[in-house]
Short mmCIF file of C-alpha atoms in Angstrom, two decimals:
data_model
loop_
_atom_site.label_atom_id
_atom_site.label_comp_id
_atom_site.label_asym_id
_atom_site.label_seq_id
_atom_site.Cartn_x
_atom_site.Cartn_y
_atom_site.Cartn_z
CA MET D 1296 100.88 69.51 140.13
CA SER D 1297 101.27 65.55 139.77
CA ASN D 1298 104.51 63.87 138.80
CA GLY D 1299 103.37 63.98 135.16
CA ARG D 1300 104.80 62.88 131.96
CA ALA D 1301 108.48 63.43 130.74
CA VAL D 1302 109.27 66.48 128.98
CA ASN D 1303 112.37 65.77 126.74
CA GLY D 1304 112.07 68.84 124.35
CA PHE D 1305 110.86 72.56 124.39
CA LEU D 1306 109.59 74.44 121.48
CA LEU D 1307 109.76 78.19 122.33
CA ASP D 1308 107.81 81.02 120.54
CA ILE D 1309 110.01 83.86 120.26
CA THR D 1310 108.20 87.23 120.14
CA GLY D 1311 106.31 87.78 123.31
CA VAL D 1312 108.06 84.91 125.35
CA LEU D 1313 111.98 85.69 124.84
CA TYR D 1314 111.39 89.57 124.05
CA ASN D 1315 109.01 92.24 123.37
CA SER D 1316 108.96 94.19 120.12
CA ILE D 1317 109.27 97.80 119.42
CA TYR D 1318 108.66 99.35 116.18
CA LYS D 1319 111.76 99.76 114.22
CA SER D 1320 114.03 98.72 117.11
CA ASP D 1321 115.45 95.39 118.54
CA GLY D 1322 112.78 95.51 121.24
CA VAL D 1323 113.46 94.46 124.92
CA ALA D 1324 114.36 91.08 126.48
CA ILE D 1325 111.72 89.58 128.61
CA ALA D 1326 113.06 89.18 132.34
CA LYS D 1327 115.14 85.92 132.73
CA SER D 1328 114.42 84.65 129.38
CA ALA D 1329 118.14 84.60 128.61
CA GLU D 1330 118.74 82.47 131.60
CA ALA D 1331 115.75 80.22 130.62
CA VAL D 1332 117.33 79.57 127.14
CA ASP D 1333 120.73 78.81 128.53
CA PHE D 1334 119.44 76.53 130.87
CA LEU D 1335 117.48 74.69 128.26
CA TYR D 1336 120.47 74.41 125.98
CA LYS D 1337 122.31 72.86 128.97
CA HIS D 1338 119.81 70.56 130.41
CA SER D 1339 117.28 69.68 127.88
CA ASN D 1340 116.60 70.18 123.98
CA VAL D 1341 115.15 73.31 122.65
CA LYS D 1342 114.23 74.87 119.23
CA PHE D 1343 112.42 78.12 118.60
CA LEU D 1344 109.40 78.14 116.44
CA SER D 1345 108.16 81.62 115.50
CA ASN D 1346 105.62 83.06 113.01
CA ALA D 1347 108.10 86.03 112.62
CA LYS D 1348 107.90 86.89 109.13
CA GLY D 1349 109.95 89.95 108.56
CA ASN D 1350 113.37 88.95 109.03
CA SER D 1351 115.59 85.87 107.91
CA ASN D 1352 116.50 83.29 110.40
CA ARG D 1353 120.15 84.97 110.82
CA ASN D 1354 118.84 88.44 111.57
CA VAL D 1355 116.05 86.86 114.00
CA ALA D 1356 118.82 85.09 116.02
CA ARG D 1357 121.25 88.07 115.63
CA ARG D 1358 118.57 90.47 117.18
CA LEU D 1359 118.17 88.10 120.22
CA GLN D 1360 121.77 87.92 120.69
CA ARG D 1361 122.14 91.69 120.66
CA LEU D 1362 119.45 91.49 123.63
CA GLY D 1363 121.77 89.05 125.27
CA ILE D 1364 119.65 86.01 124.51
CA ASN D 1365 121.88 83.08 123.02
CA VAL D 1366 119.59 81.48 120.48
CA ARG D 1367 121.49 79.94 117.85
CA GLU D 1368 120.53 80.69 113.96
CA GLU D 1369 120.37 76.99 113.15
CA ASP D 1370 117.67 76.29 115.92
CA VAL D 1371 115.42 79.17 114.69
CA ILE D 1372 112.30 78.11 112.54
CA THR D 1373 110.31 80.87 110.95
CA PRO D 1374 107.73 80.62 107.96
CA ALA D 1375 109.67 81.98 104.96
CA PRO D 1376 112.08 79.20 104.38
CA VAL D 1377 109.34 76.61 105.07
CA VAL D 1378 106.99 78.55 102.50
CA ALA D 1379 109.75 78.73 100.02
CA GLN D 1380 110.34 74.81 100.22
CA TYR D 1381 106.69 74.23 99.90
CA CYS D 1382 106.55 76.43 96.54
CA ARG D 1383 109.57 74.41 95.08
CA GLU D 1384 107.67 71.01 96.05
CA HIS D 1385 104.54 72.11 94.68
CA LYS D 1386 105.98 73.82 91.82
CA LEU D 1387 104.23 77.00 92.83
CA ARG D 1388 105.16 80.50 91.20
CA PRO D 1389 104.57 82.85 93.94
CA HIS D 1390 103.65 86.59 93.82
CA LEU D 1391 105.69 87.73 96.77
CA PHE D 1392 104.10 90.14 99.13
CA VAL D 1393 107.03 89.67 101.64
CA ARG D 1394 109.75 91.67 103.34
CA GLU D 1395 113.00 92.32 101.69
CA ASP D 1396 114.89 90.12 104.19
CA VAL D 1397 113.18 87.21 103.34
CA LEU D 1398 113.34 87.32 99.61
CA GLN D 1399 116.53 85.25 99.73
CA TYR D 1400 114.72 82.14 100.38
CA PHE D 1401 112.89 82.47 97.22
CA ASP D 1402 115.77 82.81 95.25
CA GLY D 1403 115.61 80.65 92.17
CA ILE D 1404 111.81 80.15 92.48
CA ASP D 1405 109.99 81.27 89.21
CA THR D 1406 107.74 84.10 90.10
CA SER D 1407 106.68 85.18 86.61
CA SER D 1408 102.97 84.53 85.82
CA PRO D 1409 102.26 83.68 89.43
CA ASN D 1410 99.96 80.94 90.29
CA CYS D 1411 99.48 81.93 94.01
CA VAL D 1412 100.21 84.85 96.48
CA VAL D 1413 102.67 84.66 99.48
CA MET D 1414 101.98 86.93 102.06
CA GLY D 1415 103.98 87.89 105.15
CA GLU D 1416 104.19 91.55 105.34
CA VAL D 1417 102.43 93.92 107.71
CA GLU D 1418 103.84 97.30 109.39
CA GLU D 1419 106.17 99.44 107.55
CA GLY D 1420 106.16 97.62 104.15
CA PHE D 1421 102.41 97.19 103.97
CA SER D 1422 100.54 99.77 101.54
CA PHE D 1423 97.14 99.89 99.84
CA GLU D 1424 99.23 99.57 96.68
CA ARG D 1425 100.84 96.23 97.82
CA ILE D 1426 97.92 94.54 99.12
CA ASN D 1427 96.18 95.71 95.75
CA ARG D 1428 98.82 94.22 93.63
CA ALA D 1429 98.08 90.82 95.73
CA PHE D 1430 94.49 91.25 95.26
CA ARG D 1431 94.81 91.61 91.27
CA VAL D 1432 96.82 88.66 90.96
CA LEU D 1433 94.36 86.58 92.95
CA ILE D 1434 91.22 88.03 91.33
CA ASP D 1435 92.77 86.88 87.80
CA MET D 1436 93.24 82.99 89.00
CA PRO D 1437 90.61 80.65 88.31
CA LYS D 1438 91.38 78.93 91.68
CA PRO D 1439 93.12 81.52 93.72
CA LEU D 1440 95.58 80.44 96.46
CA LEU D 1441 96.96 82.81 99.23
CA ILE D 1442 99.61 81.24 101.46
CA THR D 1443 100.20 83.23 104.43
CA MET D 1444 103.02 83.26 107.09
CA GLY D 1445 100.85 82.94 110.15
CA ASN D 1446 97.18 83.64 110.28
CA GLY D 1447 97.20 85.90 113.78
CA LYS D 1448 94.51 88.17 114.65
CA PHE D 1449 97.24 90.61 116.20
CA PHE D 1450 100.85 90.74 117.35
CA GLN D 1451 102.08 92.69 120.27
CA ARG D 1452 104.21 95.63 120.39
CA VAL D 1453 105.45 97.37 123.34
CA ASP D 1454 103.39 100.36 122.18
CA GLY D 1455 100.18 98.23 121.80
CA PRO D 1456 98.53 95.39 119.83
CA CYS D 1457 98.73 95.51 116.05
CA ILE D 1458 96.62 94.17 113.60
CA ASP D 1459 98.25 90.85 112.02
CA VAL D 1460 98.52 89.19 108.68
CA GLY D 1461 95.48 86.78 109.40
CA ALA D 1462 93.30 90.01 108.98
CA PHE D 1463 94.63 90.87 105.73
CA ALA D 1464 94.17 87.25 104.61
CA ALA D 1465 90.55 87.56 105.66
CA ALA D 1466 90.49 90.66 103.62
CA LEU D 1467 91.78 89.03 100.53
CA LYS D 1468 89.52 86.13 100.90
CA PHE D 1469 86.39 88.42 101.29
CA SER D 1470 87.34 89.95 97.83
CA THR D 1471 88.57 87.13 95.80
CA ASN D 1472 87.21 83.86 97.54
CA CYS D 1473 90.80 82.65 97.75
CA GLU D 1474 91.67 79.41 99.41
CA VAL D 1475 94.01 80.54 102.33
CA LEU D 1476 96.92 78.03 103.39
CA ASN D 1477 98.50 79.16 106.66
CA ILE D 1478 102.19 78.15 106.82
CA GLY D 1479 102.64 79.16 110.38
CA LYS D 1480 101.31 78.21 113.77
CA PRO D 1481 98.83 76.94 114.46
CA SER D 1482 98.92 74.65 111.20
CA ARG D 1483 99.92 71.24 111.79
CA PHE D 1484 102.28 71.30 108.93
CA TYR D 1485 104.27 74.20 110.39
CA PHE D 1486 104.36 72.45 114.08
CA GLU D 1487 105.77 69.36 112.38
CA GLN D 1488 108.88 71.51 111.28
CA GLY D 1489 109.41 72.00 114.85
CA ILE D 1490 108.70 68.45 116.05
CA ASN D 1491 111.08 67.08 113.23
CA ALA D 1492 113.77 69.45 114.15
CA LEU D 1493 113.63 68.20 117.76
CA GLY D 1494 113.53 64.59 116.36
CA MET D 1495 111.08 63.20 119.13
CA LYS D 1496 107.49 62.37 119.54
CA PRO D 1497 105.00 65.15 119.94
CA GLU D 1498 104.02 63.88 123.41
CA GLU D 1499 107.80 64.44 124.77
CA ILE D 1500 107.34 68.17 123.65
CA VAL D 1501 106.18 71.25 125.32
CA MET D 1502 105.33 74.29 123.42
CA VAL D 1503 105.79 77.63 125.23
CA GLY D 1504 103.65 80.69 123.92
CA ASP D 1505 101.92 83.91 124.43
CA ASP D 1506 99.14 83.31 122.03
CA LEU D 1507 96.58 80.87 123.58
CA MET D 1508 94.88 79.82 120.22
CA SER D 1509 97.96 79.48 117.85
CA ASP D 1510 100.66 78.52 120.32
CA VAL D 1511 98.88 76.40 122.95
CA GLY D 1512 95.76 75.26 121.27
CA GLY D 1513 97.77 74.49 118.03
CA ALA D 1514 100.37 72.54 119.93
CA GLN D 1515 97.87 70.49 121.73
CA ALA D 1516 96.08 69.80 118.49
CA CYS D 1517 99.50 68.11 117.31
CA GLY D 1518 99.66 66.06 120.53
CA MET D 1519 102.21 68.36 122.41
CA ARG D 1520 101.46 70.08 125.51
CA GLY D 1521 100.97 73.60 125.34
CA ILE D 1522 102.14 76.25 128.02
CA GLN D 1523 100.89 79.86 128.14
CA VAL D 1524 102.90 82.62 129.52
CA ARG D 1525 101.64 85.81 130.84
CA THR D 1526 103.95 87.88 128.63
CA GLY D 1527 103.81 89.33 125.25
CA LYS D 1528 100.27 89.33 123.68
CA TRP D 1529 98.79 87.51 126.60
CA ARG D 1530 95.46 89.00 128.02
CA PRO D 1531 93.28 88.35 130.92
CA ASP D 1532 90.37 87.58 128.76
CA PHE D 1533 92.21 84.60 127.30
CA GLU D 1534 90.54 82.67 130.20
CA LYS D 1535 87.14 82.96 128.10
CA LEU D 1536 88.47 81.25 125.09
CA PRO D 1537 88.18 77.59 124.44
CA VAL D 1538 91.68 76.36 125.03
CA THR D 1539 93.01 75.25 128.46
CA PRO D 1540 96.69 75.33 128.68
CA ASP D 1541 98.73 72.42 130.45
CA LEU D 1542 100.20 75.09 132.42
CA THR D 1543 100.14 78.78 132.73
CA ALA D 1544 103.21 80.67 134.19
CA ASP D 1545 104.24 84.36 134.49
CA CYS D 1546 107.02 83.91 132.04
CA LEU D 1547 109.22 81.52 130.28
CA TYR D 1548 111.77 81.34 133.15
CA ASP D 1549 108.99 80.31 135.55
CA ALA D 1550 107.51 77.72 133.37
CA VAL D 1551 111.17 76.20 132.62
CA LYS D 1552 112.20 76.16 136.46
CA LEU D 1553 108.93 74.60 137.46
CA ILE D 1554 109.08 71.61 134.83
CA ALA D 1555 113.00 71.26 135.48
CA ASP D 1556 112.17 71.23 139.57
CA ASN D 1557 109.72 68.52 138.84
CA GLY D 1558 112.47 66.43 137.05
CA PHE D 1559 111.55 67.54 133.69
CA ARG D 1560 108.06 66.31 134.03
CA LEU D 1561 104.83 68.00 133.34
CA MET J 975 60.03 92.50 76.85
CA SER J 976 56.36 92.63 77.72
CA ASN J 977 54.76 95.79 78.31
CA GLY J 978 55.69 95.78 82.04
CA ARG J 979 55.11 97.97 85.10
CA ALA J 980 55.50 101.78 85.21
CA VAL J 981 58.88 103.32 85.94
CA ASN J 982 58.38 106.78 87.61
CA GLY J 983 61.82 107.13 89.01
CA PHE J 984 65.51 106.25 88.41
CA LEU J 985 68.07 105.63 91.06
CA LEU J 986 71.58 105.80 89.29
CA ASP J 987 74.86 104.59 90.55
CA ILE J 988 77.58 107.05 89.63
CA THR J 989 81.03 105.15 89.44
CA GLY J 990 80.89 102.73 86.59
CA VAL J 991 77.70 104.00 85.42
CA LEU J 992 78.16 107.57 84.62
CA TYR J 993 82.00 107.61 84.47
CA ASN J 994 84.83 105.43 84.95
CA SER J 995 87.51 106.28 87.73
CA ILE J 996 91.21 106.97 87.31
CA TYR J 997 93.36 107.12 89.96
CA LYS J 998 94.26 110.75 91.04
CA SER J 999 92.23 112.19 88.16
CA ASP J 1000 88.64 113.06 87.41
CA GLY J 1001 88.26 109.83 85.21
CA VAL J 1002 86.40 109.65 82.07
CA ALA J 1003 82.69 109.90 81.29
CA ILE J 1004 80.97 106.79 79.99
CA ALA J 1005 79.79 107.24 76.35
CA LYS J 1006 76.06 108.83 76.13
CA SER J 1007 75.66 108.84 80.04
CA ALA J 1008 75.42 112.74 79.93
CA GLU J 1009 72.58 112.27 77.43
CA ALA J 1010 70.98 109.72 79.56
CA VAL J 1011 70.99 111.96 82.51
CA ASP J 1012 69.91 115.02 80.77
CA PHE J 1013 66.98 113.03 79.34
CA LEU J 1014 65.99 111.82 82.67
CA TYR J 1015 65.94 115.15 84.26
CA LYS J 1016 63.55 116.07 81.53
CA HIS J 1017 61.20 113.22 81.41
CA SER J 1018 61.39 111.37 84.45
CA ASN J 1019 62.72 111.61 88.03
CA VAL J 1020 66.41 110.86 89.02
CA LYS J 1021 68.53 110.87 92.05
CA PHE J 1022 72.11 109.38 92.46
CA LEU J 1023 72.62 106.86 95.03
CA SER J 1024 76.48 106.15 95.19
CA ASN J 1025 78.66 104.47 97.65
CA ALA J 1026 81.50 106.99 96.85
CA LYS J 1027 83.21 107.78 100.17
CA GLY J 1028 86.08 109.97 99.09
CA ASN J 1029 84.45 113.33 98.24
CA SER J 1030 81.63 115.68 99.46
CA ASN J 1031 78.53 115.54 97.45
CA ARG J 1032 79.51 118.79 96.23
CA ASN J 1033 82.83 117.51 94.82
CA VAL J 1034 81.16 114.49 93.39
CA ALA J 1035 78.91 116.67 91.50
CA ARG J 1036 81.49 119.22 90.44
CA ARG J 1037 83.71 116.31 89.09
CA LEU J 1038 80.79 114.99 87.04
CA GLN J 1039 79.98 118.47 85.77
CA ARG J 1040 83.59 118.76 84.64
CA LEU J 1041 83.02 115.53 82.64
CA GLY J 1042 79.90 117.05 81.07
CA ILE J 1043 77.48 115.14 83.04
CA ASN J 1044 75.09 117.49 84.43
CA VAL J 1045 74.20 116.28 87.79
CA ARG J 1046 73.12 118.52 90.46
CA GLU J 1047 74.71 118.65 93.82
CA GLU J 1048 71.30 118.13 95.64
CA ASP J 1049 70.53 115.05 93.88
CA VAL J 1050 73.67 113.35 94.94
CA ILE J 1051 73.44 110.74 97.71
CA THR J 1052 76.70 109.49 99.44
CA PRO J 1053 77.36 107.55 102.68
CA ALA J 1054 79.23 110.12 104.63
CA PRO J 1055 76.39 112.56 105.47
CA VAL J 1056 74.18 109.73 106.07
CA VAL J 1057 76.60 108.20 108.53
CA ALA J 1058 77.36 111.38 110.06
CA GLN J 1059 73.38 111.80 110.56
CA TYR J 1060 73.20 108.43 111.90
CA CYS J 1061 76.00 109.01 114.68
CA ARG J 1062 74.12 112.11 115.48
CA GLU J 1063 70.79 110.20 116.15
CA HIS J 1064 72.53 107.30 117.92
CA LYS J 1065 74.82 109.46 120.22
CA LEU J 1066 77.76 107.90 118.45
CA ARG J 1067 81.24 109.17 119.00
CA PRO J 1068 83.10 108.00 116.02
CA HIS J 1069 86.92 107.23 115.36
CA LEU J 1070 86.99 108.72 111.74
CA PHE J 1071 89.02 106.56 109.39
CA VAL J 1072 87.63 108.66 106.39
CA ARG J 1073 88.85 111.09 103.63
CA GLU J 1074 89.56 114.49 104.52
CA ASP J 1075 86.95 115.92 102.13
CA VAL J 1076 84.05 114.36 104.02
CA LEU J 1077 85.26 115.30 107.41
CA GLN J 1078 83.12 118.39 107.26
CA TYR J 1079 79.76 116.26 107.54
CA PHE J 1080 81.05 115.18 111.03
CA ASP J 1081 81.59 118.94 112.27
CA GLY J 1082 80.12 119.19 115.92
CA ILE J 1083 80.11 115.38 116.45
CA ASP J 1084 82.07 114.53 119.50
CA THR J 1085 84.83 112.18 118.59
CA SER J 1086 86.53 111.90 122.04
CA SER J 1087 86.59 108.38 123.82
CA PRO J 1088 85.22 106.90 120.46
CA ASN J 1089 82.61 104.14 120.95
CA CYS J 1090 82.50 103.24 117.26
CA VAL J 1091 84.68 103.35 114.22
CA VAL J 1092 83.71 104.73 110.98
CA MET J 1093 85.59 103.64 107.73
CA GLY J 1094 85.46 104.95 104.57
CA GLU J 1095 89.01 105.12 103.31
CA VAL J 1096 91.03 103.00 100.81
CA GLU J 1097 93.36 104.05 98.19
CA GLU J 1098 95.85 106.84 98.86
CA GLY J 1099 94.95 107.50 102.42
CA PHE J 1100 94.97 104.01 103.47
CA SER J 1101 97.97 102.87 105.53
CA PHE J 1102 98.99 100.27 107.97
CA GLU J 1103 99.09 102.80 110.66
CA ARG J 1104 95.53 104.18 109.97
CA ILE J 1105 94.05 100.76 109.87
CA ASN J 1106 95.96 99.76 113.02
CA ARG J 1107 94.58 102.91 114.70
CA ALA J 1108 91.11 101.77 113.89
CA PHE J 1109 91.98 98.14 115.18
CA ARG J 1110 93.14 99.47 118.49
CA VAL J 1111 90.18 101.53 119.12
CA LEU J 1112 87.82 98.47 118.34
CA ILE J 1113 90.04 95.98 120.18
CA ASP J 1114 89.52 98.14 123.31
CA MET J 1115 85.64 98.25 123.27
CA PRO J 1116 83.53 96.01 125.10
CA LYS J 1117 81.15 95.68 122.00
CA PRO J 1118 83.16 96.94 119.23
CA LEU J 1119 80.99 98.54 116.17
CA LEU J 1120 82.47 99.35 112.82
CA ILE J 1121 80.29 101.58 110.62
CA THR J 1122 81.42 101.14 106.81
CA MET J 1123 80.80 103.46 103.80
CA GLY J 1124 79.71 100.55 101.69
CA ASN J 1125 80.80 96.99 102.03
CA GLY J 1126 82.15 96.37 98.46
CA LYS J 1127 84.56 93.47 97.34
CA PHE J 1128 86.26 95.78 94.87
CA PHE J 1129 85.84 98.89 92.95
CA GLN J 1130 87.06 99.50 89.34
CA ARG J 1131 89.53 101.98 88.24
CA VAL J 1132 90.53 102.17 84.63
CA ASP J 1133 93.66 100.46 85.42
CA GLY J 1134 92.05 97.50 87.00
CA PRO J 1135 89.81 96.41 89.97
CA CYS J 1136 90.89 97.65 93.37
CA ILE J 1137 90.32 96.03 96.69
CA ASP J 1138 87.40 97.90 98.59
CA VAL J 1139 86.46 98.88 101.85
CA GLY J 1140 84.50 95.59 102.60
CA ALA J 1141 87.72 93.67 102.69
CA PHE J 1142 89.03 95.79 105.26
CA ALA J 1143 85.94 95.41 107.39
CA ALA J 1144 86.50 91.85 107.11
CA ALA J 1145 89.91 92.50 108.38
CA LEU J 1146 88.76 94.39 111.43
CA LYS J 1147 85.96 91.78 111.94
CA PHE J 1148 88.62 88.93 112.02
CA SER J 1149 90.91 90.71 114.36
CA THR J 1150 88.27 92.20 116.71
CA ASN J 1151 85.09 90.29 116.10
CA CYS J 1152 83.38 93.69 115.81
CA GLU J 1153 79.86 94.31 114.59
CA VAL J 1154 79.91 95.77 110.95
CA LEU J 1155 77.35 98.05 110.14
CA ASN J 1156 77.42 98.90 106.41
CA ILE J 1157 75.68 102.30 105.65
CA GLY J 1158 75.98 102.20 101.99
CA LYS J 1159 74.58 99.90 99.31
CA PRO J 1160 73.18 97.03 99.42
CA SER J 1161 71.83 97.98 102.97
CA ARG J 1162 68.16 98.71 103.06
CA PHE J 1163 68.59 101.82 105.32
CA TYR J 1164 70.78 103.37 102.76
CA PHE J 1165 68.43 102.47 99.76
CA GLU J 1166 65.57 104.10 101.62
CA GLN J 1167 67.57 107.45 101.47
CA GLY J 1168 67.19 107.09 97.68
CA ILE J 1169 63.65 105.98 97.78
CA ASN J 1170 62.63 108.78 100.18
CA ALA J 1171 64.62 111.29 98.06
CA LEU J 1172 62.60 110.31 94.87
CA GLY J 1173 59.46 110.37 97.19
CA MET J 1174 57.68 107.47 95.59
CA LYS J 1175 57.11 103.81 96.21
CA PRO J 1176 59.92 101.31 95.69
CA GLU J 1177 58.14 99.36 92.98
CA GLU J 1178 57.81 102.64 90.87
CA ILE J 1179 61.67 102.79 90.94
CA VAL J 1180 64.60 101.05 88.91
CA MET J 1181 68.20 101.19 90.40
CA VAL J 1182 70.79 101.07 87.61
CA GLY J 1183 74.26 99.96 88.65
CA ASP J 1184 77.47 98.03 87.61
CA ASP J 1185 77.60 95.96 90.80
CA LEU J 1186 75.16 92.92 90.64
CA MET J 1187 75.14 92.02 94.17
CA SER J 1188 75.16 95.40 95.82
CA ASP J 1189 73.33 97.60 93.33
CA VAL J 1190 70.86 95.06 91.51
CA GLY J 1191 70.38 92.56 94.22
CA GLY J 1192 70.37 95.30 96.80
CA ALA J 1193 67.63 97.17 94.95
CA GLN J 1194 65.52 94.13 94.29
CA ALA J 1195 65.53 93.23 98.08
CA CYS J 1196 63.97 96.62 98.84
CA GLY J 1197 61.10 96.05 96.21
CA MET J 1198 62.63 97.92 93.41
CA ARG J 1199 63.79 96.69 89.95
CA GLY J 1200 67.45 96.18 89.37
CA ILE J 1201 69.03 96.99 86.14
CA GLN J 1202 72.58 95.63 85.38
CA VAL J 1203 74.86 97.73 82.98
CA ARG J 1204 77.90 96.20 81.21
CA THR J 1205 80.01 99.00 82.17
CA GLY J 1206 82.35 99.73 85.29
CA LYS J 1207 82.90 96.61 87.25
CA TRP J 1208 80.73 94.56 85.22
CA ARG J 1209 82.45 91.25 84.38
CA PRO J 1210 81.05 88.25 82.44
CA ASP J 1211 81.22 85.96 85.29
CA PHE J 1212 78.45 87.75 86.94
CA GLU J 1213 76.08 85.39 85.22
CA LYS J 1214 77.12 82.69 87.68
CA LEU J 1215 76.07 84.94 90.65
CA PRO J 1216 72.89 84.18 92.28
CA VAL J 1217 71.09 87.27 91.32
CA THR J 1218 68.74 87.97 88.14
CA PRO J 1219 68.75 91.74 86.97
CA ASP J 1220 65.28 92.76 85.70
CA LEU J 1221 67.08 94.05 82.82
CA THR J 1222 70.69 94.02 81.37
CA ALA J 1223 71.95 96.62 79.01
CA ASP J 1224 75.28 97.50 77.37
CA CYS J 1225 75.24 100.92 79.30
CA LEU J 1226 73.03 103.52 80.93
CA TYR J 1227 71.95 105.02 77.79
CA ASP J 1228 70.78 101.82 76.43
CA ALA J 1229 68.53 100.90 79.54
CA VAL J 1230 67.14 104.51 79.63
CA LYS J 1231 66.26 104.42 76.10
CA LEU J 1232 64.82 100.89 76.29
CA ILE J 1233 62.52 101.99 79.16
CA ALA J 1234 61.64 105.10 77.64
CA ASP J 1235 60.75 103.63 74.38
CA ASN J 1236 58.57 101.30 76.24
CA GLY J 1237 56.33 104.27 77.46
CA PHE J 1238 58.33 104.34 80.62
CA ARG J 1239 57.53 100.65 81.62
CA LEU J 1240 59.64 97.81 82.47
#
C-alpha cells in the first residue's frame, strides 16, 4: 500500500461490522470490534451509518453497549428519523409499515389519507396482511410513492441470509408501478447524513461495511473511500461484482489498525 | 359487430368471472354465471382455465357447485397439477412453497436437495419465514429457478384488491437473480393445456377473463380471441393498457348470449 491520502473520519456500518445479528436476541459482537471503536473514538472521528430499521437509535446503541461495544447514541444514524424528517419537509402523510420502536420518530406527522407508504419492516412484524395494506394504499394513488428504509437484497443473521426490504419494494413496484425512494444506503441523500455528521469533506472519510454494493460502492459514488470487511454478509463471490473496494480487510479492527499504522492515510 | 368467425369452444377464467372471492369463505356467485355455464355445457364446448393456486381441482369444482355453478371437476385446469407434471418430466426436485390442498399433486416427487422453488402461496399461508425459506433455497443454487403458479400483479377479493404471487416472484428475483418460470396464464405453455383440453385450434376458441393482460392479452398471443368482462378485477383504467379485447361485456352471461345470438360467431 502506498502512503495514500489522509483519513480524517470513519463511517462504520453496524450490523455485520460491529456485531452479527441473531433473531430475537442481541446477537454477538464481532471479534475486536469493541477495541476498534474505542480506538477510533480516541484517535480519530467516527459515526455509525446503518440501514437498521427495526429499532430507535437509543435501542441500537444500548444493544451494542450490552455487547461491550461503546457506541454513543448521538453518533448513530439510522433511516427512521431521517425518513420522518423528510416527510415533515415534504409535507408527506405516510402510511407507516414500520416497526413499533421507530414509530416515535413519526409523532406529530399526519398519517390520515396517506400520500405515500414508508416501509421498514421485515422479519417478525412482516405479514401478508401488512404488505397487502401497503399495496392497497399505493394502488389507490394517482402517483404512488414508496419510501424504503434501505433497499437491500438480503441481510445476514447468524442462522443465514434473510430476504430484505429491497425485495418487498420490488414486489410493491411490480404490482403498483410505484416510484421507490430509498432513504438508506446506498442513496446519496442518506450518505450525506453521515458526511454532515462528521463535518468534513467526503474525500477525508472512509466508509467501512460488509455490503459491497450498498456500503462500499455507495460510499465511493459519494466521493468517499469504501472498505470491505470479510464479516457479516460478505461472500467470496462479491469479487465478481462490479465494485472494487479501496481496501479489503478481514474485520473492522484489521482495517482500522492498517490505516492507523499508516499514519491515518489510505 | 360483423358476422365474424366461428366460436367452437370457450375457455373461462374462474375467479372474477364465475364468482367473486371472499377471504376464508366460498365467495359469491356473479349474477347469471351459473346460467352461462349451463348454457355452454349444452350448446358449445367449455373448459375452465384458472390461475387458482390454493385448492385442488376437486375443491375448486366443489366450491363452485356449492355456489350453484355446475362446473365439472374434470373440466377444471389449475396450475398445481401442471407444475407437478412439469417437475416430473424435467426431473426437478422442488422446494414447495404452496398450499396444503395442492400438495397431493406432488406425491411421489423427490423434494430432497431441491433444485428449484415452486411458489403458489399468498394470503393466509404466506409468512416472512416461508418466503425466507424459499429465498435461502434459491440463493444457494448456482442457477436458481423459481416456478410460479401465475404471475399476477394482484387478485381481487370482495373486500378489495390483494397483492399476488407475481409480486413475490419479483421479490425473490430481486434478491436472488433467479430465473422465473410462470406456469399459469399468461404463459403459452399453460394456455396450451386449455387448448389441448378443448381439442381444437386456438382460432376456434374464445378466452373469457377479468384480467386484461393475463387472460385477454395472453389468449390473443396464443391465437385465441380474448374477451374482457367488467367483473372481478376489471378496472376502468384497463383502457389505458396496451391490449384491445375482441369483445368487452358486462359479465360472462352477456358475452355468451351475444356470441350465441350471433350464431356462435365473433
